[in-house]
Coordinates of C-alpha atoms and ligand atoms in Angstrom, one line a residue:
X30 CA 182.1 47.9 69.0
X31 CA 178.7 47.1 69.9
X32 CA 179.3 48.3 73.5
X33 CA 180.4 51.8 72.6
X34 CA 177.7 51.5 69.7
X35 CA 175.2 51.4 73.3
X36 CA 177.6 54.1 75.3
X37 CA 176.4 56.5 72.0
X38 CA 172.9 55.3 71.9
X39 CA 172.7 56.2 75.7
X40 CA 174.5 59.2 75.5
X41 CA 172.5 60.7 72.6
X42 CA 169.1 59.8 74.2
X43 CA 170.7 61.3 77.6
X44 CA 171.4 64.8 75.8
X45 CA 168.4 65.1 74.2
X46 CA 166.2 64.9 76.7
X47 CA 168.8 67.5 78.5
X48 CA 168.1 69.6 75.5
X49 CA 164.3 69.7 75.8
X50 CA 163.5 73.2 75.9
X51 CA 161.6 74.0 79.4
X52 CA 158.8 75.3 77.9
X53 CA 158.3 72.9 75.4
X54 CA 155.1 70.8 76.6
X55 CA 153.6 73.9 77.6
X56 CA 154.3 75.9 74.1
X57 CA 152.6 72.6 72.1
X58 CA 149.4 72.9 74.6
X59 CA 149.2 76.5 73.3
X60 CA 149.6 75.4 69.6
X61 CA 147.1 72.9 70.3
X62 CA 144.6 74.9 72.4
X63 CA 145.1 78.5 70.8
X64 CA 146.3 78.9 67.6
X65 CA 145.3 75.8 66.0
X66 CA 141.7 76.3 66.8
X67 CA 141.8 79.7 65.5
X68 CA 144.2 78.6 62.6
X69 CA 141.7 76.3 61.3
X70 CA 138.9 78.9 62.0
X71 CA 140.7 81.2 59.2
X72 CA 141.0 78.1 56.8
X73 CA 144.5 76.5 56.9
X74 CA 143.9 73.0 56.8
X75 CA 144.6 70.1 58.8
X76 CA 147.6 69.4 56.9
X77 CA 149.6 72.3 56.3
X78 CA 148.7 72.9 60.2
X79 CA 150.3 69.3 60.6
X80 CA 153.2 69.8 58.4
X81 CA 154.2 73.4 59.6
X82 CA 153.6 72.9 63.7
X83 CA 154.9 69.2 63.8
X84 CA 157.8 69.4 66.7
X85 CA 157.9 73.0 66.6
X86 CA 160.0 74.5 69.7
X87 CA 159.8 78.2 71.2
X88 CA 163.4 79.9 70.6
X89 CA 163.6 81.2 74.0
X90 CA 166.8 82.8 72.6
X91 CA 165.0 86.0 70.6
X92 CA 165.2 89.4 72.3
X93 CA 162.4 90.6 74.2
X94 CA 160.8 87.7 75.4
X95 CA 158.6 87.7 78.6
X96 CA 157.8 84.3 79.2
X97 CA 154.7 81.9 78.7
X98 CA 151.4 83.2 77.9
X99 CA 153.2 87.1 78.5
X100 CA 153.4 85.8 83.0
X101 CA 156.9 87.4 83.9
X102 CA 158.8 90.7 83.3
X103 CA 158.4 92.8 80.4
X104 CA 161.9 93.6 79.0
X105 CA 163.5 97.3 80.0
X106 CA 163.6 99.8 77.4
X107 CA 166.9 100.8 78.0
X108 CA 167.0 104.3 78.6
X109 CA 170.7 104.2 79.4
X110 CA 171.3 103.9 75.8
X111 CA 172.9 106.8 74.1
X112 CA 170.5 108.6 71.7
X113 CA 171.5 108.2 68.4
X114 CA 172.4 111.6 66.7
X115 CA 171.6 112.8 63.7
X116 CA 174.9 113.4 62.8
X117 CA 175.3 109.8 62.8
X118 CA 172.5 108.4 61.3
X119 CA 173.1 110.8 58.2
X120 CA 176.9 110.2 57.4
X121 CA 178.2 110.3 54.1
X122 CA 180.0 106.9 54.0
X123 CA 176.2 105.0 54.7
X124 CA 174.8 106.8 51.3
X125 CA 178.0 106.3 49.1
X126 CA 178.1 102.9 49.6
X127 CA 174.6 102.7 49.0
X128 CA 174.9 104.4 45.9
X129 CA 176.6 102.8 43.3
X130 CA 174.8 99.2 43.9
X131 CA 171.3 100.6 43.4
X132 CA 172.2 102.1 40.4
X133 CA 173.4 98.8 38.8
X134 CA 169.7 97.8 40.3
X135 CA 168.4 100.2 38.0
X136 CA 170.3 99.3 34.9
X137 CA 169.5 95.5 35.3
X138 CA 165.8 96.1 35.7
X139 CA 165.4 99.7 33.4
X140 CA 162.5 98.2 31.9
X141 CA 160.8 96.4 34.8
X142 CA 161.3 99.4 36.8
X143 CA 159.4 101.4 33.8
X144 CA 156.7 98.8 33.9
X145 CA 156.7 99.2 38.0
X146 CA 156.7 103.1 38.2
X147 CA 153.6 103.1 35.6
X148 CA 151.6 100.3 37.6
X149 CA 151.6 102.2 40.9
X150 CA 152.9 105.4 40.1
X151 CA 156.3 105.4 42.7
X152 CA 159.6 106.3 41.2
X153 CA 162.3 104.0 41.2
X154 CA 164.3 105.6 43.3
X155 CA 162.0 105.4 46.3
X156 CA 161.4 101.9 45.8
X157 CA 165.4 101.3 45.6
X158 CA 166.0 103.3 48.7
X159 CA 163.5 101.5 50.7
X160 CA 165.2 98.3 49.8
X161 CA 168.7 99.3 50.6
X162 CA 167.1 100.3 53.7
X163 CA 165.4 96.9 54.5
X164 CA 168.0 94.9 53.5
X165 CA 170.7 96.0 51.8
X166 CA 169.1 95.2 48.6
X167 CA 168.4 91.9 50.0
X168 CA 171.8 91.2 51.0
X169 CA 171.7 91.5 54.1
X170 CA 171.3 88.3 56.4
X171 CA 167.8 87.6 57.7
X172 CA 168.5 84.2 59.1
X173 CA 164.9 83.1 61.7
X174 CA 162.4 80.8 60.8
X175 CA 159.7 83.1 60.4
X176 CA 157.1 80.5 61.4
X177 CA 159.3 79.5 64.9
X178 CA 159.9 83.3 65.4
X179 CA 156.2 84.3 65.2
X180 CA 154.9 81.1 67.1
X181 CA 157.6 82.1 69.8
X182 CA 156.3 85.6 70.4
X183 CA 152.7 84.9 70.3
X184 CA 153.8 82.4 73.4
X185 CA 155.7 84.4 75.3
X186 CA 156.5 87.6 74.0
X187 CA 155.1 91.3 73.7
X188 CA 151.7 91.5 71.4
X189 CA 150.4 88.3 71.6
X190 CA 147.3 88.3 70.3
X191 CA 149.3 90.7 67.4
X192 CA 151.9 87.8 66.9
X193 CA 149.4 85.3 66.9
X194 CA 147.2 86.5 64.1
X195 CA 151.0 87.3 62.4
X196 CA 151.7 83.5 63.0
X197 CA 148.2 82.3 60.9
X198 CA 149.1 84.5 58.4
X199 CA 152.5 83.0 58.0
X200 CA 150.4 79.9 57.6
X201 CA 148.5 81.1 55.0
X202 CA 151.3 82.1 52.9
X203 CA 152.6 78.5 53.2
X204 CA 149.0 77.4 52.5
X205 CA 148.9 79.4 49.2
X206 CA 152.3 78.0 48.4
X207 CA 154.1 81.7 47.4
X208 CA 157.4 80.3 49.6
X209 CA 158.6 77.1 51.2
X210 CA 158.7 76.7 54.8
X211 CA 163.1 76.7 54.6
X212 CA 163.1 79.9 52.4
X213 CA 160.2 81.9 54.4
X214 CA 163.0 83.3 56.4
X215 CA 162.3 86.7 58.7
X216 CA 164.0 89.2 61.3
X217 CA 163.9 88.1 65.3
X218 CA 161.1 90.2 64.9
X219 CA 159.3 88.4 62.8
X220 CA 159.7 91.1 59.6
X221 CA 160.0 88.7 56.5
X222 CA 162.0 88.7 52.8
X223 CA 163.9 91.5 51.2
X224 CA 161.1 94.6 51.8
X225 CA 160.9 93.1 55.5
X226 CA 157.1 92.7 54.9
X227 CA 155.0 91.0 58.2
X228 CA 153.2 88.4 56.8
X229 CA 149.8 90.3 57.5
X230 CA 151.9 92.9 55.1
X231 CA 152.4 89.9 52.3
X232 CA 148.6 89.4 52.4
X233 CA 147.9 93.0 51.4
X234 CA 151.1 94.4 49.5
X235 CA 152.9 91.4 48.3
X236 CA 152.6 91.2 44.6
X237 CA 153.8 88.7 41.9
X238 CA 155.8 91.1 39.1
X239 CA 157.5 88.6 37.6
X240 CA 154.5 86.2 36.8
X241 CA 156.2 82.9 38.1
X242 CA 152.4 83.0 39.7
X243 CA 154.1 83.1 43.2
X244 CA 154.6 86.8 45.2
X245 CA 158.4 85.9 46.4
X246 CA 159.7 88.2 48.5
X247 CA 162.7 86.4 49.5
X248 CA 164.2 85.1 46.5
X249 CA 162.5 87.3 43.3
X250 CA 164.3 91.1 43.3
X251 CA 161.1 92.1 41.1
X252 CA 158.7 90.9 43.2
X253 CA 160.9 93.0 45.6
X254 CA 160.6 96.2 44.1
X255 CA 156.7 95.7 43.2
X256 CA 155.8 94.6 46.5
X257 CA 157.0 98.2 47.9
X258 CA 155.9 100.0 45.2
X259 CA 152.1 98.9 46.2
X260 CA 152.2 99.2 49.8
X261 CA 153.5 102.8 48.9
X262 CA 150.8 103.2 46.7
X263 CA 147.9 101.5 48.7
X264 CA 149.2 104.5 51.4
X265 CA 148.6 107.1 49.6
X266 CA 151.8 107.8 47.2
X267 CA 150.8 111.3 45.6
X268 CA 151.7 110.4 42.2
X269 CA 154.2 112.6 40.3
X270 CA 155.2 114.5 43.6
X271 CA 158.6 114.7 45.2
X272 CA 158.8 113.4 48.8
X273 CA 160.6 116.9 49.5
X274 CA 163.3 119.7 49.2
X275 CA 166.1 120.7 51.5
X276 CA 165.5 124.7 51.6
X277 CA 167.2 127.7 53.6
X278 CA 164.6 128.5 56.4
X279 CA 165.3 132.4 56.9
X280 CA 165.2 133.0 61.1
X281 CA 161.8 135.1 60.6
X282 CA 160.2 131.3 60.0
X283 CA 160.5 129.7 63.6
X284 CA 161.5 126.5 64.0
X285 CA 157.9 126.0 66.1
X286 CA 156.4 125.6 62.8
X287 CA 157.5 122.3 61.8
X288 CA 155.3 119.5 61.4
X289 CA 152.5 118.2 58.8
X290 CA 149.6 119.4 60.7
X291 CA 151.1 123.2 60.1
X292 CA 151.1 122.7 56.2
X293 CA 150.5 125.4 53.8
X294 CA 151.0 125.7 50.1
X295 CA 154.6 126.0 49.2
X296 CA 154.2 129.0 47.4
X297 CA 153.0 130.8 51.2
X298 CA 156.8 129.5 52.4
X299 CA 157.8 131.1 49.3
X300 CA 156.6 134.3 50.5
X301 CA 158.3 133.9 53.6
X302 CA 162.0 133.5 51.9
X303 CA 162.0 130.0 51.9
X304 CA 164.4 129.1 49.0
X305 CA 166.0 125.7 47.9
X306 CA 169.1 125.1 48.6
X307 CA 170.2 124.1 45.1
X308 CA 169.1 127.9 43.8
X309 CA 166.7 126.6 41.7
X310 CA 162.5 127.3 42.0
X311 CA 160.6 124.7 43.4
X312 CA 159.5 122.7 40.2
X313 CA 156.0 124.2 38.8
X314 CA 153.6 121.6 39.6
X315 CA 154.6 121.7 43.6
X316 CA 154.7 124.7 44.5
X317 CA 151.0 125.7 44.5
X318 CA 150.8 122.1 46.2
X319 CA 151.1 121.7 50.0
X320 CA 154.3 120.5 52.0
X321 CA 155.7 121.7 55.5
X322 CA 158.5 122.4 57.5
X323 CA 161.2 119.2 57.9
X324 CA 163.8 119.9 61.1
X325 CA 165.1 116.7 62.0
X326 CA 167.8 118.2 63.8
X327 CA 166.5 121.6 64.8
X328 CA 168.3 124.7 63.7
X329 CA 171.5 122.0 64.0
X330 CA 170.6 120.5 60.6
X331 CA 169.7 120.9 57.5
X332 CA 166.3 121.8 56.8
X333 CA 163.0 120.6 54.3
X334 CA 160.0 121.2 53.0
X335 CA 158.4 117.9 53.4
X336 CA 155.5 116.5 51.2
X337 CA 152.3 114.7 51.4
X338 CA 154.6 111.5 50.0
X339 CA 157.2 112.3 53.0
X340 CA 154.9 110.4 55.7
X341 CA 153.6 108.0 52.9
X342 CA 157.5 106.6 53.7
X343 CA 156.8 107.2 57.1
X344 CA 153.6 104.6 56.9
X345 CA 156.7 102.1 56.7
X346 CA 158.7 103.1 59.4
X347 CA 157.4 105.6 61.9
X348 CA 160.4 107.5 61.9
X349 CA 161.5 111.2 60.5
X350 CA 165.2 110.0 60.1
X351 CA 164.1 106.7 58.2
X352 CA 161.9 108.9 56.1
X353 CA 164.5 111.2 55.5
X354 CA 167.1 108.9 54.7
X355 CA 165.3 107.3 51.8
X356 CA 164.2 110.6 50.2
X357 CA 167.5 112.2 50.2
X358 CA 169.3 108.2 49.3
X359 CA 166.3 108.5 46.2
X360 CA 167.9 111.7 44.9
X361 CA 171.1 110.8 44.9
X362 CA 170.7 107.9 42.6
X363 CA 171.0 110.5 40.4
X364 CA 173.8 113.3 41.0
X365 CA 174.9 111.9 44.3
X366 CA 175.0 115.1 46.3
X367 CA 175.2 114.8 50.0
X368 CA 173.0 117.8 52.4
X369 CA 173.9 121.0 51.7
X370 CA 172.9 122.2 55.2
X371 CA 175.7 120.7 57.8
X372 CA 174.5 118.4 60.5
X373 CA 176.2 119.7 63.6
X374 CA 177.4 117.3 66.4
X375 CA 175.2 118.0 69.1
X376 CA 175.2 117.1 72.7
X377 CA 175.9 113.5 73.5
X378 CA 172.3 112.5 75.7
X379 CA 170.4 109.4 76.6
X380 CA 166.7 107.8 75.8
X381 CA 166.6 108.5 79.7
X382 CA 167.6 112.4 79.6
X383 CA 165.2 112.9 76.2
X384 CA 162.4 111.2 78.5
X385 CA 163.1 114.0 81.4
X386 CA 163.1 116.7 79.3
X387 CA 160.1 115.5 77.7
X388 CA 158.0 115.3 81.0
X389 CA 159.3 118.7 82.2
X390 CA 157.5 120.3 78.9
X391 CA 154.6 118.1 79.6
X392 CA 154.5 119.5 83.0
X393 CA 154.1 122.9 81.2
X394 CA 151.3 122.3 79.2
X395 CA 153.4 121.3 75.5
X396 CA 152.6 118.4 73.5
X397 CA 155.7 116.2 73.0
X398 CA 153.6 113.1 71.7
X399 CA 154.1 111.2 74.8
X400 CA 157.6 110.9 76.9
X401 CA 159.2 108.1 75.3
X402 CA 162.6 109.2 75.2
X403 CA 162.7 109.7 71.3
X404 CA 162.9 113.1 69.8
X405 CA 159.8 113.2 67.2
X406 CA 158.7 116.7 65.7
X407 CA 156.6 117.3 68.6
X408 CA 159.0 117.2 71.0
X409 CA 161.5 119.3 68.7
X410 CA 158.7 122.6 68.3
X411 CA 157.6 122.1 72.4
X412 CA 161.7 122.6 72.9
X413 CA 161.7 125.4 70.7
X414 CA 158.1 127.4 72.0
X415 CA 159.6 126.7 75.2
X416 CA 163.0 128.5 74.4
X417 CA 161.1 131.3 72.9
X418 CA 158.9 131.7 76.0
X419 CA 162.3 131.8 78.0
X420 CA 162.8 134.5 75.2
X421 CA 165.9 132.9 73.5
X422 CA 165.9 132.6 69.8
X423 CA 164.7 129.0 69.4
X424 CA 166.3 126.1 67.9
X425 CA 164.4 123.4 68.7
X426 CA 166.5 121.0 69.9
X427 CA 168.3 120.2 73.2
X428 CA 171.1 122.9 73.9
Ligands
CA29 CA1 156.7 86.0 41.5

C-alpha cells in the first residue's frame, strides 16, 4: 500500500515537471518585468495582480502564436485558402435559423428593448442581429480564459504591446469586480462575453442595463443588448435612419461608383432610376439624406443604397459582408424576406489569386486599398474602371 502510495507520489511529481510548459520561467519574468510594472502604473493593485497572475502559464496552444517576446516566425496568411463567396456567406438557411430565436429575444425583453432603443437611439433589430452575429445570441461557446489568452499573446504573439495594454484592462475589469475571473471567458483571440467586446471595448461601451451595479457581458442578455447599443451609438448611430435599401441600379449607373466617399443625396440616385426593390419610395425622411452605392458582389449580386449607419456597423467589424449581413438579418425580424436581387455563384478563387489581381491594378495606377487578398469596395470599382478601360461593360468583380 504504502509502496505504490510512493510509485504515485513519484510518478505525479515525474509528470508534472514533464508538463512544465517550456516557456514557462521565461513567460513569469515577463509578467514580472513588463506587465506588472506597467499594471500597477495604471492602478491594479498588488493584490488582484497577485490573485489573477499567480501560476499563470502561456497556452502555447492558440493560433497565431510567434514565440517569446514576438523572436520567431510570424504565422502565414494562407493565401491558398479559398475565398469565401458571397454566395455563401449570404445563404438563406444562416438567416432562417437566425430568425425565429431573435424574435423570441424581442418578445422576452419588449420593454427593455423600448427602454434601450430610447437611451441610445439604435433599433432593436440592429442590436439583435449584432448579437446573433457575435455569438449566436450568446449561445455560442467562447471557452478561453480571457486573462491566459491575453497574457499569452502579449508574450508571444502578434500586437504585443496591443495585447498587453488588452491584458491590464482585463485586470481592471476584475479590479472593478463587473465578472469573476472563471466567468470572464473570451475568443482565442481574446474577444470577450456575448457582444465579443475586447476588454479596452468593456471600459468604454460596456454598460450596466439591468442595475445589478455590475456591466456583465457574459452572463446578463440586457447588459448584452445595451452594451451594443452604446458602442453603436458612441460611433455615430444616425438616429432614426435605416442602415440601407436593396435598390435596382439601372446599367447607366456604373458599378465604379460604389463606395461612401462617392455619396450623394438619395434623391440625386433617384434621378438616375435608382428604385427599391420592394416598389415602394424610399421613406420621406431619407431620401433628401445621403447614402451610396452597396455592390458586395459586383453586378453578380444584389445591390444597395448604403447609409451613414451602414459603416457605423462596420466600426464593429471592418467588413461589407458583416455589415451587410446584420442590416438585411435586422429587417427580417420583421417580414423575413430573403434578397430580392440573386447572388450568382461566381468563380471559385483564392486569397492568393485576389492578391495578384490586386497588384496588377496597382501596377496600373488604381487604388485597391492595399493587396491583401480580400475583395473590399476598392478593389471591386478598380476591377470595374479597369473593364471599362478595356471597354467591356463593367461588373466589378472578377470574370
Ligand atoms: Ca448588470
Amino acid at each position: 500500500m504504502i509502496r505504490r502510495l510512493l510509485v504515485a507520489l513519484g510518478f505525479s511529481l515525474v509528470s508534472s515537471l514533464a508538463f512544465a510548459g517550456p516557456h514557462d520561467a521565461e513567460f513569469q519574468r515577463y509578467l514580472t518585468n513588463e506587465v506588472i510594472p506597467a499594471a500597477k502604473a495604471q492602478g491594479i493593485s498588488d493584490s488582484v495582480l497577485k490573485r489573477e497572475l499567480s501560476g499563470l502559464t502561456p497556452n502555447t496552444k492558440l493560433p497565431g502564436l510567434i514565440g517569446p517576446y514576438g523572436k520567431g516566425n510570424p504565422p502565414k496568411v494562407n493565401f491558398q485558402a479559398e475565398f469565401r463567396a458571397p454566395a455563401n456567406y449570404f445563404r438563406e438557411s444562416q438567416f432562417n435559423a437566425l430568425v425565429g430565436p431573435g424574435r423570441a429575444l424581442m418578445n422576452k425583453h419588449a420593454r427593455t428593448l423600448a427602454k434601450i432603443e430610447a437611451t441610445y437611439g439604435v433599433p432593436k433589430g440592429i442590436i439583435l442581429a449584432i448579437w446573433a452575429r457575435e455569438s449566436g445570441y450568446g449561445g455560442a461557446k467562447i471557452p478561453h480564459d480571457a486573462v491566459e489568452v491575453l497574457a499569452t499573446r502579449a508574450f508571444m504573439g502578434e500586437r504585443r504591446d496591443f495585447f498587453k495594454q488588452e491584458l491590464i484592462s482585463a485586470l481592471k475589469i476584475l479590479q472593478d469586480g463587473h465578472i469573476s475571473r472563471s466567468s470572464m471567458k473570451s475568443s482565442w483571440g481574446g474577444a470577450m462575453g456575448q457582444p465579443q467586446f475586447m476588454p479596452s471595448s468593456f471600459l468604454k461601451y460596456a454598460v450596466d442595463f439591468d442595475g445589478d451595479g455590475r456591466r456583465d457581458i457574459w452572463r446578463s442578455e440586457i447588459d448584452t443588448m445595451a452594451s451594443i447599443a452604446n458602442y453603436l451609438s458612441l460611433h455615430g448611430w444616425v438616429k432614426g435612419r435605416e442602415w440601407g435599401f436593396e435598390i435596382n441600379l439601372p446599367n447607366s449607373v456604373s458599378c465604379t461608383r460604389e463606395g461612401p466617399d462617392n455619396r450623394q443625396p438619395i434623391s440625386a440616385f433617384v434621378g438616375e432610376g435608382v428604385t427599391r426593390v420592394s416598389g415602394r419610395p424610399f421613406p420621406s425622411n431619407e431620401v433628401n439624406q445621403p447614402g451610396n452605392i452597396l455592390l458586395p458582389a459586383g453586378r453578380y449580386g444584389p445591390a444597395f443604397i448604403a447609409t451613414e449607419n451602414f459603416y457605423v456597423i462596420k466600426e464593429y467589424n471592418e467588413s461589407d459582408a458583416y455589415a451587410l449581413f446584420v442590416g438585411h438579418l435586422a429587417d427580417r425580424y420583421g417580414s423575413n424576406s430573403g434578397f430580392v436581387g440573386e447572388w450568382k455563384p461566381t468563380k471559385a478563387t483564392t486569397r492568393g489569386a485576389v492578391r495578384t489581381l490586386q497588384q496588377k491594378l496597382e501596377a496600373k495606377g488604381h487604388d485597391v486599398g492595399g493587396a491583401d487578398g480580400l475583395i473590399g469596395f476598392k478593389t471591386r470599382r478598380s476591377i470595374g474602371k479597369d473593364q471599362e478601360a478595356g471597354g467591356y461593360f463593367a461588373t466589378c468583380w472578377i470574370g
